[in-house]
XYZ file of N, CA and C in Angstrom:
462
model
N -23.154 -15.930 -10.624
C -22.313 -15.576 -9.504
C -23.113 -15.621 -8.213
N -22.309 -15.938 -7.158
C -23.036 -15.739 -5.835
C -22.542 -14.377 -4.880
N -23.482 -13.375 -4.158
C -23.130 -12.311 -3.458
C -23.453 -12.699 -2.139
N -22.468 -12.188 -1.721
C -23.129 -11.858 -0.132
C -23.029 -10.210 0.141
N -23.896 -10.047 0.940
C -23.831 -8.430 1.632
C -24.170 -8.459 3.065
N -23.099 -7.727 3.277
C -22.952 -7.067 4.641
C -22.745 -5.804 4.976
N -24.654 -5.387 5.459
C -24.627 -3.739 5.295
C -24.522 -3.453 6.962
N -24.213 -2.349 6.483
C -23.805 -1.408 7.712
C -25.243 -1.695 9.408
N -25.927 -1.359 9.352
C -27.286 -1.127 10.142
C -28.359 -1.967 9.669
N -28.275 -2.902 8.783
C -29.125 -3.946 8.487
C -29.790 -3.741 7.530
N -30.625 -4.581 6.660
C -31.045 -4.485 5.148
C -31.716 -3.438 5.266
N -32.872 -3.390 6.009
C -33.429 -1.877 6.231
C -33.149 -0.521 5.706
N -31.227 -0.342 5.949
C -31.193 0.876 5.497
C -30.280 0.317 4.423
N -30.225 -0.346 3.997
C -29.036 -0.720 2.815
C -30.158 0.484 1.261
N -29.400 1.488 1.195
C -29.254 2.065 0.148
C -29.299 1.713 -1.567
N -29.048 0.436 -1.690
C -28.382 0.209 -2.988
C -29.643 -0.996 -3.250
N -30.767 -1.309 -3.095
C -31.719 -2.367 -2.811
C -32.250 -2.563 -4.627
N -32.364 -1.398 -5.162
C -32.970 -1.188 -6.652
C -31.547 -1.805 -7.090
N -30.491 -1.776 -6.958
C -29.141 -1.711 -7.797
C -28.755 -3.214 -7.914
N -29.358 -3.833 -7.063
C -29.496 -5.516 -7.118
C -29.548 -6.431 -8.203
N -30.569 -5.405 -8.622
C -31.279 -6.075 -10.322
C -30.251 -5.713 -11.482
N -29.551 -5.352 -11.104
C -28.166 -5.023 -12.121
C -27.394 -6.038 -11.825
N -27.326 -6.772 -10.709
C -25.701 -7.540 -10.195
C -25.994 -8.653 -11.901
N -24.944 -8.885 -12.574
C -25.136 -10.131 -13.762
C -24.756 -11.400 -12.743
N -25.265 -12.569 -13.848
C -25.664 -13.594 -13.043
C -25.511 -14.315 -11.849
N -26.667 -13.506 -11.579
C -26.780 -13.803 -9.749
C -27.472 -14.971 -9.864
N -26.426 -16.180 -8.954
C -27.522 -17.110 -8.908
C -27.974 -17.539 -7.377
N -27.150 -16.765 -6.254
C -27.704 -16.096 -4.895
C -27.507 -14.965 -4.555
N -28.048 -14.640 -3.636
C -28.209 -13.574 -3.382
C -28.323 -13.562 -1.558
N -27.117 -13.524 -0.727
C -27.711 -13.428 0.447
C -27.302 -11.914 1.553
N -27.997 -11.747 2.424
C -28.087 -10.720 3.171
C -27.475 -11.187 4.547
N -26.184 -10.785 5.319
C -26.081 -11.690 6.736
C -26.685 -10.388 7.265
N -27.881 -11.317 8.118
C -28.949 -10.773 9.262
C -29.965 -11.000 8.491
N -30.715 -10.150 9.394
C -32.398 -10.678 8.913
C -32.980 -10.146 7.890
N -33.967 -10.207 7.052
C -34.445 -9.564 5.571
C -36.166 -9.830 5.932
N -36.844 -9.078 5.591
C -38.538 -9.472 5.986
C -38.848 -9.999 4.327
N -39.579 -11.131 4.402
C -40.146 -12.084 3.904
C -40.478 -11.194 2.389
N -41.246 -10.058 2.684
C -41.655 -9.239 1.420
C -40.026 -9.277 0.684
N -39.029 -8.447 1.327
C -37.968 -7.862 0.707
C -37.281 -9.122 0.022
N -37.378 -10.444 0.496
C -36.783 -11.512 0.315
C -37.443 -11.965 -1.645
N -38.726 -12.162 -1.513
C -39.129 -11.966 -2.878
C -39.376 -10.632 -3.831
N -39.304 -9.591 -3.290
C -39.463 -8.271 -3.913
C -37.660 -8.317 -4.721
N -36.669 -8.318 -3.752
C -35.140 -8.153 -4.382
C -34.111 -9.574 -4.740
N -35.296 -10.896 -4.531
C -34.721 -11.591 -5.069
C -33.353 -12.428 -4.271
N -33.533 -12.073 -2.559
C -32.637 -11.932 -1.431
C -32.816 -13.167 -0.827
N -31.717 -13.502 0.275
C -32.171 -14.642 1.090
C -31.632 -14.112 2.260
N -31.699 -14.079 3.567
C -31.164 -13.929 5.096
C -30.315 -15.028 5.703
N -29.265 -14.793 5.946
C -28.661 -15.957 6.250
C -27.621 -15.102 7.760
N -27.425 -16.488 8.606
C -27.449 -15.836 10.104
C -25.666 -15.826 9.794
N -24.901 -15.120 10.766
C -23.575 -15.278 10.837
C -22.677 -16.372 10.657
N -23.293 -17.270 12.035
C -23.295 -18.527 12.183
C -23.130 -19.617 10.552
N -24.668 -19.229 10.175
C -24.383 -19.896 8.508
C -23.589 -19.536 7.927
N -23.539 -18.140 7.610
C -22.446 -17.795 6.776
C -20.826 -17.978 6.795
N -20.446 -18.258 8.225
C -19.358 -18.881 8.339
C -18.979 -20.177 7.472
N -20.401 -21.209 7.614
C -20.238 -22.375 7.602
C -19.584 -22.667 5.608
N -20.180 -21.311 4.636
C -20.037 -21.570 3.449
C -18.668 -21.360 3.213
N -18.493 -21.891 1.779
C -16.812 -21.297 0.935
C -16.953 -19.847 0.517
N -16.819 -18.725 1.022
C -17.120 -17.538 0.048
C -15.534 -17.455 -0.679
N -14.920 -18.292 -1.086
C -13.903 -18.171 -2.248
C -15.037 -18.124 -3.808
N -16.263 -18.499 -3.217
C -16.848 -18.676 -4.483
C -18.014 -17.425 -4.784
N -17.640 -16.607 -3.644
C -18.780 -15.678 -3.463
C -18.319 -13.915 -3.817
N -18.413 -13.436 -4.467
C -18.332 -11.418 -4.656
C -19.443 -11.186 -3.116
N -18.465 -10.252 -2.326
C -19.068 -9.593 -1.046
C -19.228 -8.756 -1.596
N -20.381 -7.828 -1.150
C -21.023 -6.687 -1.487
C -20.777 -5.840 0.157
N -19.617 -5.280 0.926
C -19.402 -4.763 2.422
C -19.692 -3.587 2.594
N -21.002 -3.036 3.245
C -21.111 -1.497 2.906
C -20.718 -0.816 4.616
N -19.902 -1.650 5.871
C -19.190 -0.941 6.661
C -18.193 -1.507 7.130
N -17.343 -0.465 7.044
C -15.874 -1.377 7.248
C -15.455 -2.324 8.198
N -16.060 -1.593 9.409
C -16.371 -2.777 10.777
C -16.475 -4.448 10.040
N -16.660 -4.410 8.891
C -17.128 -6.330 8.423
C -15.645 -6.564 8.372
N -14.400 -5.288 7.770
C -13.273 -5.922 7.258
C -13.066 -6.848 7.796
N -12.792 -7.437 9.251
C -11.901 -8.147 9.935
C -12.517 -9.688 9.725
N -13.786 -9.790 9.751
C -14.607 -10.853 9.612
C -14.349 -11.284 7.711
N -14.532 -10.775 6.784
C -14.509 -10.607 5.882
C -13.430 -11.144 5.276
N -11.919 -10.342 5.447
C -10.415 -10.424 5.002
C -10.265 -12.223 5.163
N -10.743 -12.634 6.173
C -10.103 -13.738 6.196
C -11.241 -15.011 5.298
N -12.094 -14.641 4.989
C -12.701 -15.622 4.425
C -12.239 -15.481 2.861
N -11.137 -15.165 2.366
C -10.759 -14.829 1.198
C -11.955 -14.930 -0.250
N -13.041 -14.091 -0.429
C -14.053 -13.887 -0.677
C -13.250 -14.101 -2.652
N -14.338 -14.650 -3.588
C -13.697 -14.314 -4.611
C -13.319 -12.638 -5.264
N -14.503 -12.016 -4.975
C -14.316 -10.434 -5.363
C -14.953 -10.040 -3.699
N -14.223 -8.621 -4.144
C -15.340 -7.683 -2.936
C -15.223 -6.259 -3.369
N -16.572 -6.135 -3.214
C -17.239 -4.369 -3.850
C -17.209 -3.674 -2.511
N -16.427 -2.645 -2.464
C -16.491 -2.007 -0.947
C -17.869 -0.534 -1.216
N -18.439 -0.501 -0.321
C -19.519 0.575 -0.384
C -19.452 1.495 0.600
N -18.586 2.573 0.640
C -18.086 3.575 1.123
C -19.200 4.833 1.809
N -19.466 4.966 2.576
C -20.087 6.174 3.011
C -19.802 7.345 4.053
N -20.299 8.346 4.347
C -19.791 9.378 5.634
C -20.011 8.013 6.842
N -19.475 8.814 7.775
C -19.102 8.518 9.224
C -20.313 8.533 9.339
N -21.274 7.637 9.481
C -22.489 8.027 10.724
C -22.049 8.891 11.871
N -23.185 9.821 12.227
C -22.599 10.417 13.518
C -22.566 9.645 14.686
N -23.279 8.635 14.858
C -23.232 8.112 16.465
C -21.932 7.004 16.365
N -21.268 7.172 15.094
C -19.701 6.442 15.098
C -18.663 7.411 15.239
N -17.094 6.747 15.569
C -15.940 7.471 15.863
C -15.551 7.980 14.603
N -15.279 8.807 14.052
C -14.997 9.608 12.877
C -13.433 8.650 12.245
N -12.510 9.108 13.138
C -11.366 8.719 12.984
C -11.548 7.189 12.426
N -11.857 6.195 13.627
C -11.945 4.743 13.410
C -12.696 4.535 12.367
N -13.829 5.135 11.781
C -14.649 4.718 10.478
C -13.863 5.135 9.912
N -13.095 6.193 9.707
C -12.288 6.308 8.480
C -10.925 5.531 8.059
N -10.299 5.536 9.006
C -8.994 4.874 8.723
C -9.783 3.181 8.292
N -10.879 2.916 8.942
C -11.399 1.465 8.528
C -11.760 1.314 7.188
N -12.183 2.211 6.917
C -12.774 2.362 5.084
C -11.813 2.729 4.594
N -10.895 2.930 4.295
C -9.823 3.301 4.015
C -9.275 1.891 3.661
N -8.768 1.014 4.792
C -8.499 0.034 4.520
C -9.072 -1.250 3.666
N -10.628 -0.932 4.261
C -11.909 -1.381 3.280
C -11.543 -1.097 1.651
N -11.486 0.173 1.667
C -10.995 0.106 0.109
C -10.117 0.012 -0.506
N -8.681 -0.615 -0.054
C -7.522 -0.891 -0.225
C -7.640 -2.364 -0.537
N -8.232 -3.326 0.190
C -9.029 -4.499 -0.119
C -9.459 -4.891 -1.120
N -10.640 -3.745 -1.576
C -11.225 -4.169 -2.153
C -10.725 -4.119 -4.235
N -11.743 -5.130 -4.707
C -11.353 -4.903 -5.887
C -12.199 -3.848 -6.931
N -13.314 -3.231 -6.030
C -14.210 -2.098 -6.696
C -14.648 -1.519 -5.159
N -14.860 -0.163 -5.637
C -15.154 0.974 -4.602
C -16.243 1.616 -5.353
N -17.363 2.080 -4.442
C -18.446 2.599 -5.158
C -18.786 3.109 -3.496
N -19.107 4.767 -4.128
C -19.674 5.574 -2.999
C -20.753 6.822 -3.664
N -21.937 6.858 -2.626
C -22.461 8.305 -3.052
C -22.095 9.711 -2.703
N -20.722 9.748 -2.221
C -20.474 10.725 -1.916
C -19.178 11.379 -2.521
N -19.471 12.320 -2.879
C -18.643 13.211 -4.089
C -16.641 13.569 -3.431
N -16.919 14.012 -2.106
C -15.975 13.787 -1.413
C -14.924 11.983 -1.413
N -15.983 11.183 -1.047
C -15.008 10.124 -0.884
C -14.837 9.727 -2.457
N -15.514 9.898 -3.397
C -14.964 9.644 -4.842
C -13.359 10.084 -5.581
N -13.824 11.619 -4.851
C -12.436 11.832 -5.500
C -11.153 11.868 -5.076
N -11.799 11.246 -3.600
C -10.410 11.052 -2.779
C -9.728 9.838 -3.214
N -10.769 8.596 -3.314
C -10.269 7.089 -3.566
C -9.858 6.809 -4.768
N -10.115 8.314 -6.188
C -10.169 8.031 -7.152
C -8.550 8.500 -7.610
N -8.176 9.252 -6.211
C -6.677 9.656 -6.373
C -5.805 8.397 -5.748
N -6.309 7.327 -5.679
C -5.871 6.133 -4.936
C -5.810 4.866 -5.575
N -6.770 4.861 -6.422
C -6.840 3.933 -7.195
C -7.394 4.033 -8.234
N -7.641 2.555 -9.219
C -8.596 2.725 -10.223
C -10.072 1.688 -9.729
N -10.568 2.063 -10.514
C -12.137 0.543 -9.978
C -13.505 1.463 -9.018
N -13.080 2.914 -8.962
C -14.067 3.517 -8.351
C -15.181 4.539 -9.227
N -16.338 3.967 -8.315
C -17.900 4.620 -9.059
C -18.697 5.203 -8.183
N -18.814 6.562 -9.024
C -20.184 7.285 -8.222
C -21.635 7.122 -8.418
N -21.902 6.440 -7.277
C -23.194 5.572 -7.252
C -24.387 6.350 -7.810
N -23.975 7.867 -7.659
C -25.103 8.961 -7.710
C -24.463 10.169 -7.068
N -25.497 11.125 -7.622
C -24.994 12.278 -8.022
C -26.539 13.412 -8.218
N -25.771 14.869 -7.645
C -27.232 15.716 -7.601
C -27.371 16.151 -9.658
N -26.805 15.409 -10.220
C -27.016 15.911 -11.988
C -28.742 15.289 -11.744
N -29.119 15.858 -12.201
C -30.702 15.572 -13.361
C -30.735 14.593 -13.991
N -29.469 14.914 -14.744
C -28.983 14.015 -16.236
C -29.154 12.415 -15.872
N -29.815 11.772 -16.889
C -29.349 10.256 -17.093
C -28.471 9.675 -17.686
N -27.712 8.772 -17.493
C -26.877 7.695 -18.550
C -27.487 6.880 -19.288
N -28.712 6.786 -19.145
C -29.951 5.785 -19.932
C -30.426 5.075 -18.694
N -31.208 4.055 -19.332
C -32.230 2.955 -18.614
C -31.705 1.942 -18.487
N -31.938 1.086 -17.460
C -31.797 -0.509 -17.828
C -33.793 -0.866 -17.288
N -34.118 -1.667 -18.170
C -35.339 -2.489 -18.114
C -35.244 -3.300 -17.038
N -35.948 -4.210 -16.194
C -35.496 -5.050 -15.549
C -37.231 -5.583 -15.182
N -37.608 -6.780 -15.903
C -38.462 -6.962 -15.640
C -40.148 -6.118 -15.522
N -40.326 -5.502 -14.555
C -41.566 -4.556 -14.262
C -40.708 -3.024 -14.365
N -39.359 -3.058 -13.470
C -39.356 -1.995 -13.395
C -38.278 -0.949 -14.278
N -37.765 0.226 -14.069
C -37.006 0.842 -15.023
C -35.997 1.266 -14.124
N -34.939 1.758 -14.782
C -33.993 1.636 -13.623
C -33.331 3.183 -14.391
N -33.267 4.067 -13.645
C -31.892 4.885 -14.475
C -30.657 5.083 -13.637
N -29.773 5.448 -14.314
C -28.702 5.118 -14.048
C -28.197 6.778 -13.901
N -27.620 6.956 -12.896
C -27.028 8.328 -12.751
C -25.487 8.393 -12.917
């Protein structure tokens, strides 16, 4: 499969960077904006500018959208799947407008995955296809192996 992601504030803070090595067969992997050279071979990533990313078919691509602000850009490139990645309002955003946007974000989408316990069980009264990314339990669900590293799964 091919992903694209479009995170909120740039790969930098993209959250979900270990969770990569889970996507099944990835045979790209791109980031729109910039990615530093390490992160590019460390997660297996590529950087690709707006501009490019226009230029591809993403009918053939699962979006990975972790702020809703992408919907509008996004909706119309009729993407094959899209994983919406739900989070609080940043504070230096409009409360209201991030929400009613994610909202719609996850109405879109065909999987919803958030770390926050609040928006879980709100979206989970909304639909089906939603996962809590994590959670303050201890507890594991097991391991996945992945090469060097170990992965657990909360």
């Amino acid at each position: 499969m091919k992903y694209m992601i479009f995170c909120h504030s740039g790969w930098g803070d993209f959250p979900y960077k270990r969770m990569l090595k889970l996507l099944p067969d990835s045979e790209e992997i791109h980031v729109v904006g910039e990615v530093m050279e390490q992160d590019e071979m460390d997660y297996g990533v590529s950087s690709i500018s707006l501009t490019n990313m226009l230029s591809l078919d993403l009918t053939e691509y699962t979006v990975i959208v972790c702020s809703p602000y992408w919907l509008q850009t996004v909706i119309p490139l009729q993407p094959l799947y899209m994983v919406a990645l739900l989070e609080r309002c940043p504070n230096d955003q409009d409360a209201e407008m991030w929400n009613k946007y994610s909202e719609l974000l996850a109405a879109k989408a065909d999987i919803v995955g958030t770390a926050s316990e609040r928006i879980y069980l709100e979206e989970c009264l909304r639909r089906e296809g939603v996962f809590l990314l994590s959670g303050e339990s201890p507890l594991t669900y097991g391991t996945v192996s992945h090469l060097q590293d170990t992965l657990f799964l909360n």
